CSV table of C-alpha atoms and ligand atoms in Angstrom, one decimal:
chain,number,residue,atom,x,y,z
A,50,MET,CA,56.1,61.8,115.6
A,51,ARG,CA,56.7,62.9,119.0
A,52,ARG,CA,57.7,59.3,120.3
A,53,TRP,CA,60.1,60.4,117.5
A,54,ILE,CA,61.4,62.8,118.6
A,55,ARG,CA,62.0,61.9,122.5
A,56,TRP,CA,63.9,58.9,121.1
A,57,SER,CA,66.1,61.2,119.3
A,58,ALA,CA,66.4,62.7,122.6
A,59,TYR,CA,67.3,60.1,124.5
A,60,THR,CA,70.2,59.0,122.6
A,61,ALA,CA,71.7,62.4,121.9
A,62,ALA,CA,71.6,62.7,125.9
A,63,THR,CA,73.1,59.4,125.9
A,64,VAL,CA,75.9,60.0,123.2
A,65,LEU,CA,76.5,63.1,125.5
A,66,THR,CA,77.3,61.1,128.7
A,67,LEU,CA,79.0,58.5,127.0
A,68,ALA,CA,81.8,61.3,125.6
A,69,LEU,CA,81.8,63.1,128.6
A,70,ALA,CA,82.5,59.6,130.7
A,71,ALA,CA,85.3,59.1,128.2
A,72,ALA,CA,86.9,62.3,128.1
A,73,ALA,CA,86.4,62.2,132.4
A,74,ALA,CA,88.2,58.8,131.2
A,75,ILE,CA,91.1,60.0,129.2
A,76,THR,CA,92.1,63.1,131.3
A,77,ILE,CA,92.0,60.6,135.2
A,78,ALA,CA,93.8,58.3,133.2
A,79,SER,CA,96.6,60.5,131.8
A,80,GLN,CA,97.2,62.3,134.9
A,81,HIS,CA,98.2,59.5,136.5
A,82,LEU,CA,100.7,58.5,134.3
A,83,LEU,CA,101.7,62.3,134.5
A,84,ALA,CA,101.5,62.2,138.4
A,85,ARG,CA,103.9,59.5,138.3
A,86,LYS,CA,107.3,59.5,140.7
A,87,TYR,CA,110.5,59.1,139.1
A,88,PRO,CA,113.3,58.3,141.4
A,89,VAL,CA,116.2,60.2,140.1
A,90,ARG,CA,119.5,58.6,140.3
A,91,PRO,CA,122.7,60.7,141.5
A,92,GLU,CA,124.1,62.9,138.7
A,93,ARG,CA,128.3,63.0,138.3
A,94,LEU,CA,128.9,66.2,137.2
A,95,VAL,CA,132.4,68.0,136.3
A,96,ARG,CA,133.9,71.2,136.4
A,97,ALA,CA,134.2,71.6,132.9
A,98,PRO,CA,136.4,73.4,131.5
A,99,ALA,CA,136.8,77.1,129.1
A,100,PRO,CA,137.4,75.6,125.9
A,101,ALA,CA,134.2,73.1,126.2
A,102,VAL,CA,132.1,76.0,127.3
A,103,ALA,CA,133.5,78.3,125.4
A,104,ASP,CA,131.6,75.5,122.5
A,105,ALA,CA,128.2,74.8,124.7
A,106,PRO,CA,126.3,77.1,121.9
A,107,ARG,CA,127.3,74.9,118.3
A,108,GLN,CA,126.7,71.8,121.2
A,109,ALA,CA,123.3,72.9,122.1
A,110,ARG,CA,122.9,74.3,118.5
A,111,LEU,CA,124.1,70.5,116.5
A,112,LEU,CA,121.1,68.5,119.8
A,113,GLY,CA,118.8,70.4,118.8
A,114,CYS,CA,118.8,72.6,122.4
A,115,LEU,CA,118.1,76.1,120.8
A,116,SER,CA,115.7,74.7,118.0
A,117,CYS,CA,112.8,73.8,120.8
A,118,HIS,CA,113.8,76.1,123.5
A,119,GLY,CA,114.3,79.0,120.7
A,120,ASP,CA,117.0,81.3,120.8
A,121,GLY,CA,118.6,82.5,123.4
A,122,LEU,CA,117.4,79.1,125.4
A,123,ARG,CA,113.9,81.7,126.2
A,124,GLY,CA,111.7,79.5,126.1
A,125,ASN,CA,109.0,78.1,123.1
A,126,ARG,CA,105.8,77.2,122.8
A,127,MET,CA,105.1,73.6,120.8
A,128,PHE,CA,102.2,71.6,119.6
A,129,ASP,CA,100.2,75.0,119.6
A,130,GLU,CA,98.8,74.3,115.9
A,131,ALA,CA,98.3,69.9,116.5
A,132,GLY,CA,95.3,70.1,118.4
A,133,LEU,CA,97.6,68.3,121.4
A,134,GLY,CA,97.3,71.7,123.3
A,135,PHE,CA,100.9,72.9,123.7
A,136,ILE,CA,104.0,72.0,125.4
A,137,VAL,CA,106.8,74.3,126.8
A,138,ALA,CA,109.6,73.9,126.1
A,139,PRO,CA,110.8,76.2,128.8
A,140,ASN,CA,112.7,80.0,129.0
A,141,LEU,CA,115.7,78.0,130.7
A,142,PRO,CA,117.9,81.1,132.1
A,143,ARG,CA,114.6,81.9,133.7
A,144,LEU,CA,113.8,78.6,134.8
A,145,ILE,CA,117.4,77.4,136.0
A,146,ARG,CA,117.7,80.0,139.1
A,147,LYS,CA,115.0,78.0,140.9
A,148,ARG,CA,117.3,74.6,139.7
A,149,SER,CA,120.5,73.4,141.4
A,150,ASP,CA,123.4,71.5,138.7
A,151,GLN,CA,121.9,68.3,139.9
A,152,GLN,CA,118.3,69.2,139.7
A,153,ILE,CA,119.3,70.1,135.4
A,154,ALA,CA,121.3,67.7,135.1
A,155,ALA,CA,118.5,64.7,135.9
A,156,ALA,CA,115.8,66.7,133.6
A,157,ILE,CA,118.7,66.0,130.8
A,158,ARG,CA,119.9,62.8,130.9
A,159,GLN,CA,117.0,61.3,133.1
A,160,GLY,CA,114.0,63.4,132.1
A,161,VAL,CA,112.4,63.7,135.3
A,162,GLY,CA,111.6,67.7,136.5
A,163,PRO,CA,112.5,68.8,139.8
A,164,ASP,CA,109.5,66.9,141.5
A,165,GLY,CA,110.3,63.9,139.6
A,166,ARG,CA,107.6,63.8,137.7
A,167,PRO,CA,108.4,62.8,133.3
A,168,LEU,CA,108.9,65.3,131.0
A,169,LEU,CA,107.6,65.0,127.6
A,170,VAL,CA,109.1,66.2,124.4
A,171,MET,CA,111.9,67.0,125.9
A,172,PRO,CA,114.4,64.2,123.8
A,173,SER,CA,116.2,63.1,127.0
A,174,ALA,CA,116.5,59.4,126.7
A,175,LEU,CA,118.7,60.9,123.6
A,176,PHE,CA,120.5,62.5,126.2
A,177,SER,CA,121.1,60.3,128.4
A,178,ARG,CA,123.8,59.7,126.1
A,179,LEU,CA,125.7,63.1,126.9
A,180,THR,CA,129.1,62.1,129.4
A,181,ASP,CA,129.5,64.3,132.4
A,182,ALA,CA,132.0,66.6,130.5
A,183,GLN,CA,129.2,67.3,128.1
A,184,VAL,CA,126.0,68.3,130.4
A,185,SER,CA,128.8,69.8,133.5
A,186,ALA,CA,129.9,72.4,129.6
A,187,LEU,CA,126.1,72.9,128.9
A,188,ILE,CA,125.1,73.1,132.4
A,189,ALA,CA,128.1,75.9,133.3
A,190,TRP,CA,126.7,77.6,130.1
A,191,MET,CA,123.3,77.9,130.5
A,192,ARG,CA,123.6,79.5,134.1
A,193,GLY,CA,126.0,82.1,132.4
A,194,LEU,CA,123.2,83.6,129.9
A,195,PRO,CA,120.8,86.3,130.4
A,196,ALA,CA,117.9,85.7,131.6
A,197,GLY,CA,114.8,87.6,130.6
A,198,GLY,CA,112.2,86.9,128.2
A,199,ALA,CA,108.6,85.9,129.0
A,200,PRO,CA,108.0,83.6,133.0
A,201,ASN,CA,107.5,80.1,132.2
A,202,LEU,CA,103.5,79.1,131.7
A,203,GLN,CA,102.8,75.2,132.4
A,204,ARG,CA,102.2,72.9,129.8
A,205,ARG,CA,97.8,72.2,128.9
A,206,LEU,CA,97.2,69.5,127.3
A,207,SER,CA,93.9,68.7,125.1
A,208,LEU,CA,92.1,65.2,125.4
A,209,LEU,CA,93.7,64.7,122.2
A,210,GLY,CA,96.9,65.8,123.6
A,211,ARG,CA,95.6,63.4,126.2
A,212,ILE,CA,95.1,60.7,124.0
A,213,THR,CA,99.3,60.8,122.7
A,214,VAL,CA,100.3,60.1,126.1
A,215,LEU,CA,98.0,57.5,126.8
A,216,ASN,CA,98.9,55.6,123.3
A,217,GLY,CA,102.8,56.6,123.9
A,218,ASP,CA,103.0,59.0,120.9
A,219,MET,CA,103.8,61.0,122.5
A,220,PRO,CA,106.2,59.3,125.9
A,221,ARG,CA,106.9,59.7,129.3
A,222,GLN,CA,110.9,60.4,128.7
A,223,PRO,CA,112.1,57.9,132.1
A,224,GLU,CA,110.0,55.2,130.0
A,225,LEU,CA,112.3,55.5,126.6
A,226,LEU,CA,115.6,55.4,129.0
A,227,PRO,CA,116.4,51.4,129.1
A,228,LEU,CA,115.8,51.4,125.0
A,229,TYR,CA,118.5,54.0,124.6
A,230,ARG,CA,120.8,52.1,126.7
A,231,GLU,CA,119.4,48.7,125.3
A,232,ARG,CA,120.0,49.9,121.6
A,233,MET,CA,123.5,51.7,121.2
A,234,PRO,CA,124.2,52.1,118.1
A,235,PRO,CA,127.5,49.3,118.6
A,236,ASP,CA,130.7,51.6,119.0
A,237,LEU,CA,133.5,49.5,116.8
A,238,SER,CA,136.8,50.7,117.9
A,239,PRO,CA,138.3,53.2,119.9
A,240,GLU,CA,139.4,55.0,116.7
A,241,HIS,CA,135.9,55.3,116.1
A,242,ALA,CA,134.4,56.8,119.0
A,243,PRO,CA,134.2,60.6,118.1
A,244,GLY,CA,131.9,59.6,115.5
A,245,HIS,CA,130.5,56.9,117.0
A,246,TYR,CA,129.4,59.9,120.1
A,247,ILE,CA,128.1,62.4,117.1
A,248,ALA,CA,125.9,60.0,115.3
A,249,ALA,CA,124.5,58.8,119.1
A,250,THR,CA,123.4,61.9,120.5
A,251,VAL,CA,123.0,64.0,117.1
A,252,CYS,CA,121.9,61.7,114.2
A,253,ALA,CA,120.0,59.2,116.1
A,254,GLU,CA,117.2,62.4,117.8
A,255,CYS,CA,115.9,61.0,113.7
A,256,HIS,CA,117.6,57.9,112.6
A,257,GLY,CA,116.5,55.6,115.8
A,258,PRO,CA,118.3,54.9,118.7
A,259,ASP,CA,120.6,52.1,117.3
A,260,LEU,CA,120.9,54.3,113.6
A,261,SER,CA,118.7,51.8,112.2
A,262,GLY,CA,116.0,54.1,111.2
A,263,GLY,CA,113.6,56.1,112.9
A,264,ASP,CA,110.2,55.4,112.4
A,265,ARG,CA,108.8,54.2,116.2
A,266,PRO,CA,109.7,55.0,119.0
A,267,HIS,CA,111.0,58.1,118.1
A,268,ALA,CA,112.8,59.9,121.5
A,269,ASP,CA,110.6,63.3,121.6
A,270,PHE,CA,107.5,62.4,119.7
A,271,ASN,CA,105.8,59.7,117.4
A,272,SER,CA,104.1,62.1,115.4
A,273,SER,CA,103.0,58.8,112.5
A,274,TRP,CA,98.9,60.2,113.0
A,275,ILE,CA,98.6,64.2,113.6
A,276,ASN,CA,102.3,65.1,111.4
A,277,PRO,CA,103.2,62.6,109.5
A,278,THR,CA,106.9,63.0,108.2
A,279,PRO,CA,108.7,60.2,105.8
A,280,PRO,CA,111.1,58.4,108.4
A,281,ALA,CA,114.8,59.2,108.7
A,282,PRO,CA,116.4,56.1,107.0
A,283,ASP,CA,118.9,53.4,108.3
A,284,LEU,CA,121.9,55.5,108.7
A,285,ALA,CA,124.2,52.6,106.3
A,286,ILE,CA,122.6,54.8,103.2
A,287,ALA,CA,125.7,56.7,104.8
A,288,ALA,CA,128.4,54.5,103.3
A,289,ALA,CA,127.2,55.0,99.9
A,290,TYR,CA,128.1,58.4,100.3
A,291,ASP,CA,132.1,59.6,98.8
A,292,LEU,CA,133.3,62.3,101.9
A,293,ALA,CA,132.6,65.4,99.6
A,294,ALA,CA,129.0,64.3,98.7
A,295,PHE,CA,128.2,63.2,102.7
A,296,THR,CA,129.6,66.7,104.0
A,297,ARG,CA,127.6,68.8,101.3
A,298,LEU,CA,124.8,67.3,102.8
A,299,MET,CA,125.8,68.0,106.2
A,300,ARG,CA,126.4,71.4,105.3
A,301,THR,CA,123.2,72.1,102.7
A,302,GLY,CA,121.4,69.7,103.3
A,303,VAL,CA,121.7,69.1,99.5
A,304,ALA,CA,122.1,65.0,99.0
A,305,PRO,CA,123.7,62.8,95.3
A,306,GLY,CA,121.7,63.9,92.2
A,307,GLU,CA,121.1,67.5,93.7
A,308,ARG,CA,117.9,66.0,95.7
A,309,ARG,CA,116.7,68.9,98.1
A,310,LEU,CA,115.3,66.8,101.2
A,311,GLY,CA,112.8,67.3,103.8
A,312,MET,CA,113.1,67.2,107.5
A,313,MET,CA,117.0,66.4,106.4
A,314,SER,CA,117.7,69.2,104.8
A,315,GLU,CA,116.1,71.6,107.2
A,316,VAL,CA,118.0,70.3,110.1
A,317,ALA,CA,121.5,70.2,108.6
A,318,ARG,CA,121.1,73.8,107.4
A,319,ASP,CA,119.6,75.2,110.9
A,320,ASP,CA,122.1,72.8,112.7
A,321,LEU,CA,124.4,69.9,111.2
A,322,ARG,CA,126.1,72.4,109.1
A,323,LEU,CA,128.1,73.7,112.4
A,324,LEU,CA,129.9,69.9,112.8
A,325,THR,CA,133.4,70.9,112.1
A,326,ASP,CA,135.4,69.3,109.4
A,327,ALA,CA,137.3,66.5,111.7
A,328,GLU,CA,133.9,65.4,113.0
A,329,ILE,CA,131.8,65.4,109.9
A,330,ASP,CA,135.8,63.1,108.5
A,331,ALA,CA,134.9,60.9,111.9
A,332,LEU,CA,130.5,60.4,111.6
A,333,HIS,CA,131.5,59.3,107.9
A,334,ARG,CA,134.0,56.7,108.5
A,335,TYR,CA,132.2,55.0,111.6
A,336,LEU,CA,129.2,55.3,109.5
A,337,GLN,CA,131.3,53.4,106.7
A,338,ALA,CA,132.4,51.1,109.1
A,339,ARG,CA,129.5,50.3,110.7
A,340,ALA,CA,127.6,49.7,107.4
A,341,ALA,CA,130.8,47.0,106.5
A,342,PRO,CA,129.8,43.6,106.9
A,343,ARG,CA,131.4,41.8,110.3
A,344,ALA,CA,132.0,38.8,111.3
A,345,ASP,CA,130.1,37.4,113.9
A,346,PRO,CA,132.0,37.1,116.9
B,817,HEC,C1,112.4,67.9,121.0
B,817,HEC,C2,112.4,69.3,121.6
B,817,HEC,C3,113.7,69.4,122.8
B,817,HEC,C4,114.3,69.3,122.8
B,817,HEC,C5,115.4,69.2,121.7
B,817,HEC,C6,115.7,70.1,123.9
B,817,HEC,N1,114.3,70.4,125.1
B,817,HEC,FE1,115.0,70.5,126.4
B,817,HEC,N2,112.3,70.4,127.3
B,817,HEC,C7,111.6,70.4,126.2
B,817,HEC,C8,110.2,70.4,126.6
B,817,HEC,C9,109.2,70.7,126.0
B,817,HEC,C10,110.4,70.6,128.1
B,817,HEC,C11,109.2,70.7,129.1
B,817,HEC,C12,108.6,69.5,129.3
B,817,HEC,C13,107.5,68.9,130.1
B,817,HEC,O1,107.3,70.3,131.3
B,817,HEC,O2,107.2,68.1,130.7
B,817,HEC,C14,111.8,70.8,128.3
B,817,HEC,C15,112.7,70.7,129.9
B,817,HEC,C16,113.8,70.4,129.8
B,817,HEC,C17,114.7,70.9,131.0
B,817,HEC,C18,113.4,70.7,132.0
B,817,HEC,C19,113.2,72.3,133.2
B,817,HEC,C20,112.5,71.9,134.9
B,817,HEC,O3,111.5,72.0,134.4
B,817,HEC,O4,113.8,72.2,135.2
B,817,HEC,C21,115.6,71.2,130.6
B,817,HEC,C22,116.9,71.7,131.9
B,817,HEC,C23,115.9,71.9,128.9
B,817,HEC,N3,115.4,70.8,128.9
B,817,HEC,C24,117.7,71.3,128.6
B,817,HEC,C25,116.9,71.0,127.6
B,817,HEC,C26,119.0,71.0,126.7
B,817,HEC,C27,120.0,71.7,128.0
B,817,HEC,C28,118.8,70.1,125.3
B,817,HEC,C29,119.7,70.0,125.1
B,817,HEC,C30,120.8,69.2,125.3
B,817,HEC,C31,117.4,70.4,125.8
B,817,HEC,N4,116.5,71.1,126.8
B,817,HEC,C32,116.7,70.2,124.0
B,817,HEC,C33,112.0,70.3,124.7
B,817,HEC,C34,113.3,69.5,124.1
B,818,HEC,C1,115.3,66.1,112.6
B,818,HEC,C2,115.4,64.8,112.6
B,818,HEC,C3,117.2,64.2,111.9
B,818,HEC,C4,118.1,64.3,112.3
B,818,HEC,C5,118.6,64.7,113.3
B,818,HEC,C6,119.6,64.0,111.6
B,818,HEC,N1,118.3,63.5,110.1
B,818,HEC,FE1,118.8,62.6,108.3
B,818,HEC,N2,117.4,62.1,107.3
B,818,HEC,C7,116.8,63.0,108.3
B,818,HEC,C8,115.9,62.3,107.7
B,818,HEC,C9,113.0,62.8,107.7
B,818,HEC,C10,115.8,61.7,106.3
B,818,HEC,C11,114.8,61.0,105.0
B,818,HEC,C12,114.5,62.4,103.8
B,818,HEC,C13,113.9,63.4,104.8
B,818,HEC,O1,112.4,63.5,105.1
B,818,HEC,O2,114.3,65.3,104.6
B,818,HEC,C14,117.1,62.0,107.0
B,818,HEC,C15,117.7,61.3,105.8
B,818,HEC,C16,119.3,61.2,105.6
B,818,HEC,C17,119.9,60.4,104.9
B,818,HEC,C18,120.2,60.0,103.3
B,818,HEC,C19,119.7,61.3,102.6
B,818,HEC,C20,120.0,60.4,101.3
B,818,HEC,O3,120.4,60.4,100.9
B,818,HEC,O4,118.1,60.1,100.8
B,818,HEC,C21,121.6,60.8,105.1
B,818,HEC,C22,122.9,60.4,104.6
B,818,HEC,C23,121.2,60.9,106.7
B,818,HEC,N3,119.6,61.7,106.6
B,818,HEC,C24,122.2,61.8,107.3
B,818,HEC,C25,122.6,62.5,108.6
B,818,HEC,C26,123.1,62.1,109.7
B,818,HEC,C27,124.7,61.9,109.3
B,818,HEC,C28,122.8,62.5,110.8
B,818,HEC,C29,123.4,63.2,112.5
B,818,HEC,C30,124.7,64.2,112.0
B,818,HEC,C31,121.3,63.3,110.7
B,818,HEC,N4,120.9,62.9,109.4
B,818,HEC,C32,120.9,63.6,111.6
B,818,HEC,C33,115.9,63.2,109.5
B,818,HEC,C34,117.5,63.4,110.5
């Protein structure tokens, strides 16, 4: 009997030691990845014309800045409930007083913080496709927002959160930039430029870098094993919609056959409803052209 107790104690101690060693290894390895410094290219910025700055709040809605950074971009804690620790989408009006325009633009389009470290969850790989004019307008608008709200906390990752960094489920944004460059949706023709741009910068967040379906890798977070949501389909599906049905989906989230969808209906009601008629028309025409069979060059 005594012997049995002693062996149990040994086993428990061994298991505990191994668990602590594994936790330490995970912490050290993920810290190593998160502390890596990435080189930053100089950003080309322009003087944003007043109408573009006036339209920036709408653009920020469409691009999801407000969904993650909260109303007025005053900051938001993310993933609290998923056991990942928390990631802070910072209070931007407060934070950017300490940042140069170059640093803000590099965070948005290159996924690096002011110290050259990689950003997490902020979909910079997707935003690397934003034009100089649009980024400049967003920055000018953010500079004019009233600073208030709570001070920024540092992100804090749990062990589970660190595992998602190691296995790539929570990608370091600079690592995804090449993928978003290579898998740009085909631009087809100058006539389709406006629709192509919206598809590549707004829809691609969930429907995948080249719109062929948003399985993985996802720009911000591959939630497959923590929060399984159905993947967004290849946008070839939009070719089956006529303009009226497409407009209805964008404005209300209701799909043909009175279907209410999951995340798609939510993002339509929250954000996509702000697309103008002209934008919806351009997007629809682009998606139809993209789905049409093409002769190989
Ligand atoms: C999917 C959620 C999400 C979206 C969408 C998003 N952000 Fe972020 N953003 C974050 C998170 C999270 C961080 C902090 C990342 C970190 O600490 O690693 C961040 C960081 C930033 C930073 C860096 C701040 C610094 O440290 O210098 C800027 C600037 C920024 N976001 C601007 C924007 C703008 C502008 C948009 C829209 C074009 C946007 N974000 C959209 C989640 C998001
Ligand atoms: C935040 C993520 C997200 C964004 C952004 C997004 N979608 Fe979706 N979309 C989804 C998901 C997920 C589905 C699958 C249905 C569901 O679960 O809601 C979907 C489904 C669809 C469908 C198929 C609906 C059907 O008939 O079943 C169409 C068409 C579509 N999206 C168009 C678009 C277009 C166009 C854009 C850009 C303007 C866009 N989506 C942006 C997530 C998104």
